[in-house]
CSV table of C-alpha atoms and ligand atoms in Angstrom, one decimal:
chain,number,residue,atom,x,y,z
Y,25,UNK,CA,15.6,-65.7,72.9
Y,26,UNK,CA,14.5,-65.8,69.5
Y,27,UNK,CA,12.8,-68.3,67.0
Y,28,UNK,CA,14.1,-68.3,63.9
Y,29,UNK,CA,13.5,-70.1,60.6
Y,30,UNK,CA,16.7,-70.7,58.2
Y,31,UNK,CA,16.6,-71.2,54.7
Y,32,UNK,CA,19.2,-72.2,52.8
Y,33,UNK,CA,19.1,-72.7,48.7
Y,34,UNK,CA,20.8,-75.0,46.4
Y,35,UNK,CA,23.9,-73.4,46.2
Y,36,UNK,CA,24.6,-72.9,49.8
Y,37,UNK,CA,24.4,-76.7,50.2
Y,38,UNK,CA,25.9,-77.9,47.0
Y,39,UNK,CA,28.7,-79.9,48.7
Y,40,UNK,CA,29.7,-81.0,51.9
Y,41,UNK,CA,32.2,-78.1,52.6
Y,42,UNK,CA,28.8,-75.6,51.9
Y,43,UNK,CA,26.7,-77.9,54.2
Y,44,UNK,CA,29.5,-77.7,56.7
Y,45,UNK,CA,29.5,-74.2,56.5
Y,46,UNK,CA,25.8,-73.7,56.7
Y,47,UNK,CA,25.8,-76.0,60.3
Y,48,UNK,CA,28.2,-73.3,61.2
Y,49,UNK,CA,25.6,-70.5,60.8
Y,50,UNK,CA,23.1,-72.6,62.4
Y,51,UNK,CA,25.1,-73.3,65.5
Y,52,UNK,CA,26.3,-69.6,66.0
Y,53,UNK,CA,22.0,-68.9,66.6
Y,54,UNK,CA,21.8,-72.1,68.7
Y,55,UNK,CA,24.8,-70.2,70.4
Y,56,UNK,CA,22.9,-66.8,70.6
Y,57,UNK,CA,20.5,-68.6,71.9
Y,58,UNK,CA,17.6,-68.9,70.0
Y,59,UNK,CA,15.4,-71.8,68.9
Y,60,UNK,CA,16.4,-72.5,65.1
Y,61,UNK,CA,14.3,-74.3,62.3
Y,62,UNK,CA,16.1,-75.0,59.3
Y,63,UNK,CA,14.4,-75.5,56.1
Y,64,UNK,CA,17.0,-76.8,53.1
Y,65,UNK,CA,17.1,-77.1,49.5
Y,66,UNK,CA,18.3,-80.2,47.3
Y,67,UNK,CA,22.3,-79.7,46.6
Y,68,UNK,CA,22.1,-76.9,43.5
Y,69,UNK,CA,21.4,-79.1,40.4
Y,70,UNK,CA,19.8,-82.0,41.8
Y,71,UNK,CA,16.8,-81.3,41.2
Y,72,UNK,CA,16.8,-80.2,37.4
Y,73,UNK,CA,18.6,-84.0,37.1
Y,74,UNK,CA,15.6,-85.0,38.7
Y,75,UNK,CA,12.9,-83.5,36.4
Y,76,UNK,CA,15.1,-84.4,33.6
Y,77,UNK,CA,15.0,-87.7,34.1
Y,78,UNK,CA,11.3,-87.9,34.9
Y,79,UNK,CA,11.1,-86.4,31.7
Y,80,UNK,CA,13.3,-88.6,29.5
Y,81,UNK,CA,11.7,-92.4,31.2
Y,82,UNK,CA,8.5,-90.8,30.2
Y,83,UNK,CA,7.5,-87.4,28.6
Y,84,UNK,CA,4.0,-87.8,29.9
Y,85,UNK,CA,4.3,-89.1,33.0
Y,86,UNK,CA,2.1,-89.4,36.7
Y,87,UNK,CA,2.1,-86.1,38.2
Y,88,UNK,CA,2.3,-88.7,41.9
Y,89,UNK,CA,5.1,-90.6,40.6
Y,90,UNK,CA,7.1,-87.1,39.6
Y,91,UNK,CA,7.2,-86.1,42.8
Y,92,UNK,CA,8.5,-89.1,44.5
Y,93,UNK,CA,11.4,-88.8,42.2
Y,94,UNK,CA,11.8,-84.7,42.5
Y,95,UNK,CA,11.3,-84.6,46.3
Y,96,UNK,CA,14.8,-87.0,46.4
Y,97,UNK,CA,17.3,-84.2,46.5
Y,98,UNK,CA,15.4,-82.6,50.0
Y,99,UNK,CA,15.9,-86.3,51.9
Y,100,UNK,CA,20.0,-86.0,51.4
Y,101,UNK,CA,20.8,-82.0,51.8
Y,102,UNK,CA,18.0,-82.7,55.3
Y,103,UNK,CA,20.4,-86.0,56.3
Y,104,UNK,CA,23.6,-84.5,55.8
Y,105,UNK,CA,22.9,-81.4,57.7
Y,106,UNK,CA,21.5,-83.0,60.8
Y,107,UNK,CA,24.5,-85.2,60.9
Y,108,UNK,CA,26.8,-82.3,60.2
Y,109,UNK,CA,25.3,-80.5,62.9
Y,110,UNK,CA,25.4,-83.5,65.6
Y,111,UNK,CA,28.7,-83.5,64.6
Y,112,UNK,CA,29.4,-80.1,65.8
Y,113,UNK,CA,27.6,-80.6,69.6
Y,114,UNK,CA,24.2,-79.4,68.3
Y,115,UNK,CA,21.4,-81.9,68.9
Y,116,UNK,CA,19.7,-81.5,65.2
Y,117,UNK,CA,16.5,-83.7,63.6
Y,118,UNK,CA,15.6,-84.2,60.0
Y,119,UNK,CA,12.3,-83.8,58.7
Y,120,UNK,CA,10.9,-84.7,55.6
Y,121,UNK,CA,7.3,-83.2,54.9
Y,122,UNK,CA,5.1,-86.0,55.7
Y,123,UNK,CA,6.7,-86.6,59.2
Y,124,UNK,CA,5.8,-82.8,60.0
Y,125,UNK,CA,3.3,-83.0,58.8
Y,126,UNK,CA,3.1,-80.4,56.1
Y,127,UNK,CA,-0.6,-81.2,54.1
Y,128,UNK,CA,-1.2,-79.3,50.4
Y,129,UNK,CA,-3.8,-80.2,48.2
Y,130,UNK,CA,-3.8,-82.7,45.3
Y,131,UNK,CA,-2.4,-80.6,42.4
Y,132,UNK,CA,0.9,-83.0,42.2
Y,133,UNK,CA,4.1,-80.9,41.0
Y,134,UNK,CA,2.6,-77.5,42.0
Y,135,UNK,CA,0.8,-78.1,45.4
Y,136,UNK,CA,-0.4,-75.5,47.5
Y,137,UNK,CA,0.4,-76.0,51.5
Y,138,UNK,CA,-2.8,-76.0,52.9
Y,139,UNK,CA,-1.8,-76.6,56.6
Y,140,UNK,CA,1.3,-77.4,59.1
Y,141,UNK,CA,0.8,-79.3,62.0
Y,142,UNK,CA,3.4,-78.2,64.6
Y,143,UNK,CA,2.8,-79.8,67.4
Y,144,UNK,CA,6.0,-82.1,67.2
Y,145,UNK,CA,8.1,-79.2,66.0
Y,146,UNK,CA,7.2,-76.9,68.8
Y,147,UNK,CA,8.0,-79.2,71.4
Y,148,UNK,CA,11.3,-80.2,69.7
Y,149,UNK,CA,12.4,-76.8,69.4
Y,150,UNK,CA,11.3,-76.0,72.9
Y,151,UNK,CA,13.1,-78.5,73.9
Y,152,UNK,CA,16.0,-77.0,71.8
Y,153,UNK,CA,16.8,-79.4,69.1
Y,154,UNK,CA,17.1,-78.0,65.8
Y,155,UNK,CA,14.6,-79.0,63.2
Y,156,UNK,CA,16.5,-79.3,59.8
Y,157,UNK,CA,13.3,-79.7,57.7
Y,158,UNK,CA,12.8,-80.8,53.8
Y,159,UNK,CA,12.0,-77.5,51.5
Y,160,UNK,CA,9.8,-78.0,48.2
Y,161,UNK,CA,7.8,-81.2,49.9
Y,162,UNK,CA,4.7,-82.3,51.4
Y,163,UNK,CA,1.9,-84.4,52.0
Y,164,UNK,CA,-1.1,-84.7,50.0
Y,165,UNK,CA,-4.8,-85.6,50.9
Y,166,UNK,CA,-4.1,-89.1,49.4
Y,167,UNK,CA,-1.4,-89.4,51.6
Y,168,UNK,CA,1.4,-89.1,48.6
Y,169,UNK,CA,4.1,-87.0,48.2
Y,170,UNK,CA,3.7,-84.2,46.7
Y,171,UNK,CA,5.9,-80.8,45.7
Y,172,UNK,CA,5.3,-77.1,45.6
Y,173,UNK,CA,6.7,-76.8,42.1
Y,174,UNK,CA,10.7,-75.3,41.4
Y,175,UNK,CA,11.9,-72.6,43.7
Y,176,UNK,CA,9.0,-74.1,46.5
Y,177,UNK,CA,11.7,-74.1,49.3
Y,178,UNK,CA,11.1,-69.9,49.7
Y,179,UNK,CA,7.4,-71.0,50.4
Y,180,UNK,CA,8.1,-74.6,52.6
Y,181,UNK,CA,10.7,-71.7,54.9
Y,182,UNK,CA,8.4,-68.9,55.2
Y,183,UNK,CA,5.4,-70.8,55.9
Y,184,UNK,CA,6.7,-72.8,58.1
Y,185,UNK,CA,7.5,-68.9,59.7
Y,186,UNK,CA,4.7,-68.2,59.5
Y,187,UNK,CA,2.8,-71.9,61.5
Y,188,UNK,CA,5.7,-71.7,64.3
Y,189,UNK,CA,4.8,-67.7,65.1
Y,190,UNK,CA,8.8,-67.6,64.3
Y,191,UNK,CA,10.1,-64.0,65.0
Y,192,UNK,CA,12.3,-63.8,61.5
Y,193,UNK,CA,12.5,-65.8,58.7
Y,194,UNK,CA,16.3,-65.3,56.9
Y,195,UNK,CA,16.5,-66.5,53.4
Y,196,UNK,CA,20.4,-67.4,52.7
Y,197,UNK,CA,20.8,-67.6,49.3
Y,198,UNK,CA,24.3,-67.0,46.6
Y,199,UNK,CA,23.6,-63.2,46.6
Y,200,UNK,CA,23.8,-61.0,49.4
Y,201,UNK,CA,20.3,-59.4,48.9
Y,202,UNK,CA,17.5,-58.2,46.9
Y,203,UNK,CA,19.3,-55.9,44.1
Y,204,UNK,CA,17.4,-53.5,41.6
Y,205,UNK,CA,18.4,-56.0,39.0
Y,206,UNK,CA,19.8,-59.5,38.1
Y,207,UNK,CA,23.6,-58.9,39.6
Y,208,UNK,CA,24.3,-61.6,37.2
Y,209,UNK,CA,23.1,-59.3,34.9
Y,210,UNK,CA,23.9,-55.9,35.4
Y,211,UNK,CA,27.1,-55.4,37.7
Y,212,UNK,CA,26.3,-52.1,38.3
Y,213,UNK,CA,22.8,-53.1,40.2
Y,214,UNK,CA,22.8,-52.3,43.2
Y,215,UNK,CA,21.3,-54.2,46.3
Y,216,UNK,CA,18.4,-52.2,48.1
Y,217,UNK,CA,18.4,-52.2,52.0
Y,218,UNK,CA,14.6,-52.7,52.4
Y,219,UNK,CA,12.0,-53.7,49.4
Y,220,UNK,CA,8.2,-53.8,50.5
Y,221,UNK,CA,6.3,-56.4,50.3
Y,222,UNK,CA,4.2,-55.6,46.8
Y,223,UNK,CA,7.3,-54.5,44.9
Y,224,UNK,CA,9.1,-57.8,45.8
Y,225,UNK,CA,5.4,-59.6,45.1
Y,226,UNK,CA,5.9,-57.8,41.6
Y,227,UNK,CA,9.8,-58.4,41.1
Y,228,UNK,CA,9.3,-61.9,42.0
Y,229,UNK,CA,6.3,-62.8,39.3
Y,230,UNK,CA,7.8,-60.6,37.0
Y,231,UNK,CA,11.0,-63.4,37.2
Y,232,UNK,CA,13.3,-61.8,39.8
Y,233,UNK,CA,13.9,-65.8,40.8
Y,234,UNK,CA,15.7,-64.5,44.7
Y,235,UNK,CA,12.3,-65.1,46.4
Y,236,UNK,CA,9.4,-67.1,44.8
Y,237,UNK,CA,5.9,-65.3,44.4
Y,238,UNK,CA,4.3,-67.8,46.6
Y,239,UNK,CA,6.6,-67.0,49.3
Y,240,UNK,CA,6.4,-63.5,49.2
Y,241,UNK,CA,2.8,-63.2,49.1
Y,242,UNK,CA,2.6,-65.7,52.3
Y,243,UNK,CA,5.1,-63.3,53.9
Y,244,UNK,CA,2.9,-60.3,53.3
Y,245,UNK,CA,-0.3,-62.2,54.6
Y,246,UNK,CA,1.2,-63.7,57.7
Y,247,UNK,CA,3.6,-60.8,58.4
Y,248,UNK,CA,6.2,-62.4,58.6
Y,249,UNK,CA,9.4,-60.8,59.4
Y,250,UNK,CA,11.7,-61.7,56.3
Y,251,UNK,CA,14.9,-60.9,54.9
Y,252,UNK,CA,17.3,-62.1,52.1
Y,253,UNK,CA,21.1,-62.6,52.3
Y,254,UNK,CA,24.2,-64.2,51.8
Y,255,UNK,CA,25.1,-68.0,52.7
Y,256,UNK,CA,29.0,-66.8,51.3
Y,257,UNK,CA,29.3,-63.3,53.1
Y,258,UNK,CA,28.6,-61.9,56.2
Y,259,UNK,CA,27.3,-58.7,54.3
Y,260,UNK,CA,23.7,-57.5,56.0
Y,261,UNK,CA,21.3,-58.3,53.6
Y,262,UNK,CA,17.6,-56.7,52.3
Y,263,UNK,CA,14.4,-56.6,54.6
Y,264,UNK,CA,11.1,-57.2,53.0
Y,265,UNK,CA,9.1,-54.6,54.6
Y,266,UNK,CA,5.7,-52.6,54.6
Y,267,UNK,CA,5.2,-49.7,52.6
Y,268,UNK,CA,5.3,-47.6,55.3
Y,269,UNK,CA,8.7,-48.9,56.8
Y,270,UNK,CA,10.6,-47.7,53.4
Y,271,UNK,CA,11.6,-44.8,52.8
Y,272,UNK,CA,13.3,-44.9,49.7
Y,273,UNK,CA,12.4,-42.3,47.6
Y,274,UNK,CA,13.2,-44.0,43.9
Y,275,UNK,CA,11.5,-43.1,41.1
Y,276,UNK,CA,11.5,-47.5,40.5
Y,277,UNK,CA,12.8,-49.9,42.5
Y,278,UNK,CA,14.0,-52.8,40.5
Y,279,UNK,CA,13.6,-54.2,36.9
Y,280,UNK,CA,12.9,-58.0,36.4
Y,281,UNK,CA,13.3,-60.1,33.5
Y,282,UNK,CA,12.0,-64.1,32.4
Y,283,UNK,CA,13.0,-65.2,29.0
Y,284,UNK,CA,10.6,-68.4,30.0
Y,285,UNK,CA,7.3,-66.2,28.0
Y,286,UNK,CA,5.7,-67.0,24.6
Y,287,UNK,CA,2.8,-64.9,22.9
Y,288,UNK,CA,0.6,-66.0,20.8
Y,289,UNK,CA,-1.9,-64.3,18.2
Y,290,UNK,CA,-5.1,-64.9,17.1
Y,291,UNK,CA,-5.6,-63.2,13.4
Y,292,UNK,CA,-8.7,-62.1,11.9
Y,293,UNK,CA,-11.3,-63.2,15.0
Y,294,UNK,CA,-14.7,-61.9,13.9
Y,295,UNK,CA,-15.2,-58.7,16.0
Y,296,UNK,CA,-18.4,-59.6,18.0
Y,297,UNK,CA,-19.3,-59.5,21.5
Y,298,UNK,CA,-18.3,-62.2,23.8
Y,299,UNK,CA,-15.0,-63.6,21.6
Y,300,UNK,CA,-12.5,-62.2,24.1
Y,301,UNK,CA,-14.6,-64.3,27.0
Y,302,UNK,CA,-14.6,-67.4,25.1
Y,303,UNK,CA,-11.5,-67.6,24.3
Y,304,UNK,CA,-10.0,-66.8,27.9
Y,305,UNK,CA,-12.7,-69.3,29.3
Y,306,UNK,CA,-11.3,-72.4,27.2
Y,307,UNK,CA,-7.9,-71.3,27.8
Y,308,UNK,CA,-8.5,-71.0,31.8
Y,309,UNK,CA,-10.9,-74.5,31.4
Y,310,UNK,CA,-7.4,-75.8,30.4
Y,311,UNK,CA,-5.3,-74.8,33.5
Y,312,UNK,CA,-3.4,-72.6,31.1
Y,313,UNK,CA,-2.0,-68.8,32.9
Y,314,UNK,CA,-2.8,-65.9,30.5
Y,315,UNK,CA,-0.7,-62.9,31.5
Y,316,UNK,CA,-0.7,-59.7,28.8
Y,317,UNK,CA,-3.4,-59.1,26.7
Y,318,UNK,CA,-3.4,-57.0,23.6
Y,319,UNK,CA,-6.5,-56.7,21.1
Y,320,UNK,CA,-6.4,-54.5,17.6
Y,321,UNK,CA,-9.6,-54.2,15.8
Y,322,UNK,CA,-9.0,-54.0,11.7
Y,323,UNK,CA,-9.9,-50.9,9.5
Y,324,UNK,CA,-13.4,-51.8,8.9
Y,325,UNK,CA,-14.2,-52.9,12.7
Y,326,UNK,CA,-15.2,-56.6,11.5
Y,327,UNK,CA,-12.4,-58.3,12.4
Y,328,UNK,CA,-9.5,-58.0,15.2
Y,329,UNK,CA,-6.4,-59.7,16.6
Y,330,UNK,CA,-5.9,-60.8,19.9
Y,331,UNK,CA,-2.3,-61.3,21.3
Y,332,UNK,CA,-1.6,-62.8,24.5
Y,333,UNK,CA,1.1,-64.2,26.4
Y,334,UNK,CA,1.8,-67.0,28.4
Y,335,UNK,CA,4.5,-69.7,29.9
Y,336,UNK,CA,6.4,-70.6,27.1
Y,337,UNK,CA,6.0,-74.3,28.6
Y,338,UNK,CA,2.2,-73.8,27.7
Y,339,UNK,CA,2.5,-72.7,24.1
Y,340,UNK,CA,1.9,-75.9,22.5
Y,341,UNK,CA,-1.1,-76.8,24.7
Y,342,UNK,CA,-2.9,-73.5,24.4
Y,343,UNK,CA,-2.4,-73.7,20.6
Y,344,UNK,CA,-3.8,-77.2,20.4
Y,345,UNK,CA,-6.5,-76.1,22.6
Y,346,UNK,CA,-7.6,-73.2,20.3
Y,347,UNK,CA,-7.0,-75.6,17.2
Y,348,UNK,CA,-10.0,-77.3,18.6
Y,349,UNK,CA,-12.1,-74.5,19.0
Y,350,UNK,CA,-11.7,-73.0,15.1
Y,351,UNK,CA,-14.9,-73.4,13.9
Y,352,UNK,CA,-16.3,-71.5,16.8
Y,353,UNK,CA,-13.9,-69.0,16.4
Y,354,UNK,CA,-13.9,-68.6,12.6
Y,355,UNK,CA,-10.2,-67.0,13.1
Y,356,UNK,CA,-8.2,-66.7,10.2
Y,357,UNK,CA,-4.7,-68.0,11.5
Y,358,UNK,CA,-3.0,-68.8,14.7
Y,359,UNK,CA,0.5,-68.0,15.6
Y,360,UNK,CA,2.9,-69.1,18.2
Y,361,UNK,CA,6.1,-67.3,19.6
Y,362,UNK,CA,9.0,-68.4,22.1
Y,363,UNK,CA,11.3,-66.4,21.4
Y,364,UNK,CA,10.4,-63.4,23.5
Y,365,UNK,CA,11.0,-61.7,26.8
Y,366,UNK,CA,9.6,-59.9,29.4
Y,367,UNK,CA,11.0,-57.3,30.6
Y,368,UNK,CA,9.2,-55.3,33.7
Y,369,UNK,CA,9.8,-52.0,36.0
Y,370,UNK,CA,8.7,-52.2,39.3
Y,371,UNK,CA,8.1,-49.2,42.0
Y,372,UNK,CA,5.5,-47.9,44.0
Y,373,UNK,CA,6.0,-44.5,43.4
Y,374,UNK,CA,4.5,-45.2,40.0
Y,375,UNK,CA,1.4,-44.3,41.6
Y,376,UNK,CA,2.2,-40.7,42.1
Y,377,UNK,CA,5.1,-39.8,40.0
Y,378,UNK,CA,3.9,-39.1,35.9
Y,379,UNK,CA,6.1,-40.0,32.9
Y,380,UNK,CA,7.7,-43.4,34.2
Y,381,UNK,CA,6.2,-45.2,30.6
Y,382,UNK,CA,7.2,-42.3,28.9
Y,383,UNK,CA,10.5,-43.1,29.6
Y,384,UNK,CA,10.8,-46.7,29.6
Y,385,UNK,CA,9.3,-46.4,26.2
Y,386,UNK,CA,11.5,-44.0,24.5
Y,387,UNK,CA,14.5,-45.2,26.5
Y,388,UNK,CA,13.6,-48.6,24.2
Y,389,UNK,CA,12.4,-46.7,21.5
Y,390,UNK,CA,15.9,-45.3,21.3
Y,391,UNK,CA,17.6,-48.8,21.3
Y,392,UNK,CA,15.7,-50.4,18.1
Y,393,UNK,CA,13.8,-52.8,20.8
Y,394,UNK,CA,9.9,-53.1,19.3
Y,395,UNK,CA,7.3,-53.9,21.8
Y,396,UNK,CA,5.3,-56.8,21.4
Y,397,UNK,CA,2.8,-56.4,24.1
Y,398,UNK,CA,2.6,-53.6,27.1
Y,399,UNK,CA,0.4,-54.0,30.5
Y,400,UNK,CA,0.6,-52.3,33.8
Y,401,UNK,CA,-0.3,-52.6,37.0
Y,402,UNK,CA,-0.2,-49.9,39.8
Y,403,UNK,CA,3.2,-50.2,40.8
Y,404,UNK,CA,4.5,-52.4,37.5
Y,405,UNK,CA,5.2,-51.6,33.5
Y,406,UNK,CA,5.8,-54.9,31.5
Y,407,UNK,CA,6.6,-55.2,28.1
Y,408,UNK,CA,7.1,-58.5,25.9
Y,409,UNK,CA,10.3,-57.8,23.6
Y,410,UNK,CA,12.5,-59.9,21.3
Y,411,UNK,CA,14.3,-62.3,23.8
Y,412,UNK,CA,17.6,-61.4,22.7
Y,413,UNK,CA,17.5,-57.5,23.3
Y,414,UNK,CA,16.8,-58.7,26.6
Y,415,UNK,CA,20.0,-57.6,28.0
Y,416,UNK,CA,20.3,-54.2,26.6
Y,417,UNK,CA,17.1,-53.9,27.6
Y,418,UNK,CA,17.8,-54.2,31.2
Y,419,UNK,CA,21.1,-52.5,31.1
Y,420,UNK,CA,19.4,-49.4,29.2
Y,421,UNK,CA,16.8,-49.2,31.3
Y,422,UNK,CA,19.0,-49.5,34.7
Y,423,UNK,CA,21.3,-46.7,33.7
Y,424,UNK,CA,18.4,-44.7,32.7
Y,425,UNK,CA,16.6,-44.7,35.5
Y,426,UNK,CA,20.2,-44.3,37.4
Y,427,UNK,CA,19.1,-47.1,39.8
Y,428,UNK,CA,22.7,-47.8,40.6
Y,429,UNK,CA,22.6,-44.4,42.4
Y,430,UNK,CA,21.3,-44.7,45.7
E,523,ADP,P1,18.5,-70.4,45.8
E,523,ADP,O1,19.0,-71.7,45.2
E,523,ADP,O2,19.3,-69.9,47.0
E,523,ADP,O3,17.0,-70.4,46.1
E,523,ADP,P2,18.0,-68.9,43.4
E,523,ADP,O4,18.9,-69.2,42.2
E,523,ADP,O5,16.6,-69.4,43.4
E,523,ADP,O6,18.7,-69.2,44.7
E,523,ADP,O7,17.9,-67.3,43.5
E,523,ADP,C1,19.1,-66.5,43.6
E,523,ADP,C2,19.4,-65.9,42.2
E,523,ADP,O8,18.4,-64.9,41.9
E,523,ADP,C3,20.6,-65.1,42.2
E,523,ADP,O9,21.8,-65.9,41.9
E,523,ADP,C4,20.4,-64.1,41.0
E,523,ADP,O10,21.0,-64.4,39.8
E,523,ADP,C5,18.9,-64.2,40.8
E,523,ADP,N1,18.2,-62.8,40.8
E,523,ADP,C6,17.3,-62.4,39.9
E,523,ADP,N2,16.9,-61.2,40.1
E,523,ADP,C7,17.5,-60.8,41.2
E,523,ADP,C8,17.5,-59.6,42.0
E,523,ADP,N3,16.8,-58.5,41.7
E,523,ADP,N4,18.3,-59.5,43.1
E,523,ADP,C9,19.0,-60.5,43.5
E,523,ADP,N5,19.1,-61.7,42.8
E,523,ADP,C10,18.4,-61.8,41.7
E,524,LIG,N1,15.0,-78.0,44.9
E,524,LIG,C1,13.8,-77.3,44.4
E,524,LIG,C2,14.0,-76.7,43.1
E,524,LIG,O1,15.2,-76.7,42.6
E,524,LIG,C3,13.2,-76.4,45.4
E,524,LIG,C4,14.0,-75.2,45.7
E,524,LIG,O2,15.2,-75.2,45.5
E,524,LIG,O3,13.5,-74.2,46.1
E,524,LIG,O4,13.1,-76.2,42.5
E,525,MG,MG1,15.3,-70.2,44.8
């Protein structure tokens, strides 16, 4: 006998024929035998109806009262389930996060889980009801509400793994696995048995939305065993393993793409010590995520540009922060950007195999595609490009490092 923890997305519970379905794939492990948590989704949708509206009743609105409306979609997909199940024979309970409970701090729309009281749960599934529990939800320290921020449900399944020493954690989502691109994308990508853990880390905060960081990073810390696959096939999926488990010898393992990125430059800063600092610090002060960084010094070393990217939700704050801060700064003008791209190459045999930029920078060379901004990491290339060579980006880059050949 096995605990397991289920998770199913918006997509595989986007109508009553898919929640039917998915209390079929929960019964056939009650069957096996195992003790099953189930963590859903809202019904695919929902949710961005949700924040629309919060949006449109009041563009500025309380972070509290946000998440009462957003958390919504979790309390139906978590009630039709149970009741789908008890329909089948299979003794089934919904849970909605404060009932668990499930306690994050106070940051309302993007709350962190800080801990998951299981007593109830472990008792329940001893006892071997299922617990069909709320995804994207919990409770905060004043006793509100409050949400994970979009995709949260990856995090709500595998921490919830992770608090009930569950032996797998299966993410059923509308692909059939991790694939070393967008298959929406690229048709030609091809899905990867096994990813390890930092790769996916890296595909996943590079944009790859099939697993949200947060998720993967709590996987990786709480080793928990996790894998991604198909709600619509019975196709094995990928395992999110350690390094040492994958043996795929790739010279990268994926590409990842967000069109949600801005950049902004700084021109003509006065070149002095301690301008890179200050303007970071009052960006950070603001809550505002930096990611790339580029800085040019002019001809005559007195002045320099700074580029930088960022959400391309944040672009108007971070601009009206640095607005604020001109006299300090003494820059000559500010300009703003949203219409750029990030595309990224991810693999961890970047660390011993030369030339990978080389050739994800001619390969894009080659196309036209300039290149805004460029960072790396150990295992990761970025580079910030003109939103729409996104695609030929990705395809170019796919077929040239021939990562539809296994
Ligand atoms: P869910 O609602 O089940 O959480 P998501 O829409 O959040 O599903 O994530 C699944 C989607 O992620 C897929 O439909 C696919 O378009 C996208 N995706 C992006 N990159 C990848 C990748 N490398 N492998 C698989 N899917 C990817
Ligand atoms: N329903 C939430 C969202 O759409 C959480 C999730 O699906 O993971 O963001
Ligand atoms: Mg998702």
């Amino acid at each position: 006998m096995a605990r397991i923890v289920q998770k199913f997305g918006g997509t595989s519970v986007a109508d009553l024929d898919r929640i039917r379905a998915v209390a079929q794939r929960v019964k056939a492990e009650v069957d096996a035998g195992n003790e099953v948590a189930v963590v859903v989704s809202a019904m695919s949708g929902t949710t961005n109806q949700l924040v629309e509206w919060s949006r449109e009743i009041g563009p500025v609105h309380d972070a509290r009262e946000y998440d009462v409306v957003v958390s919504t979609g979790e309390q139906v997909t978590v009630g039709l389930l149970a009741i789908a199940l008890q329909n089948i024979g299979i003794d089934a309970r919904s849970w909605l996060g404060w009932q668990i409970a499930l306690h994050t701090n106070d940051v309302h729309g993007s709350a962190r889980i800080e801990s998951i009281d299981t007593d109830k749960l472990d008792e329940r599934l001893s006892s071997g009801q299922v617990a069909v529990v709320a995804g994207f939800q919990g409770i905060g320290p004043d006793g509100r509400i409050s949400t994970l921020g979009r995709g949260g449900s990856d995090t709500s399944a595998v921490a919830l793994a992770a608090a009930l020493n569950a032996d797998r954690c299966d993410i059923y989502t509308d692909v059939d696995g991790v694939y070393t691109t967008d298959p929406r994308m690229m048709p030609k990508a091809r899905k990867l048995e096994r990813i390890t853990f930092e790769e996916m880390l890296e595909m996943a905060s590079a944009g790859a939305k099939v697993l949200e960081t947060r998720s993967v990073a709590m996987a990786m810390r709480y080793d928990v065993n996790l894998q991604v696959l198909s709600s619509f096939s019975d196709q094995p999926g990928t395992l999110v393993v350690n390094e040492e488990q994958n043996m795929e010898q790739q010279k990268i393992s994926g590409i990842a793409y967000s069109r949600d990125e801005a950049k902004i430059t700084l021109v003509g800063l006065p070149d002095r010590p301690g301008i890179a600092a200050y303007i970071f610090g009052v960006l950070a002060d603001n809550h505002i995520n930096v990611d790339m960084i580029v800085q040019s010094a002019s001809a005559d070393k007195t002045q320099t540009d700074i580029t930088f990217s960022l959400g391309s939700l944040d672009v108007e704050k971070a601009i009206g922060v640095l607005k604020a801060e001109e006299q300090k700064l003494e820059y000559k003008d500010i300009v703003g950007d949203v219409d750029v791209a990030k595309i990224s190459i991810i693999g961890t045999a970047m660390r011993t195999q030369p030339g990978i930029a080389k050739t994800m920078f001619s390969v894009l060379a080659e196309k036209g595609i300039n290149l805004h901004v460029i960072s790396t990491s150990e295992i990761k290339i970025s580079v910030l490009v003109d939103t729409n060579y996104t695609e030929l980006a990705v395809r170019s880059l796919h077929d040239a490092f021939q990562l539809d050949e296994a």
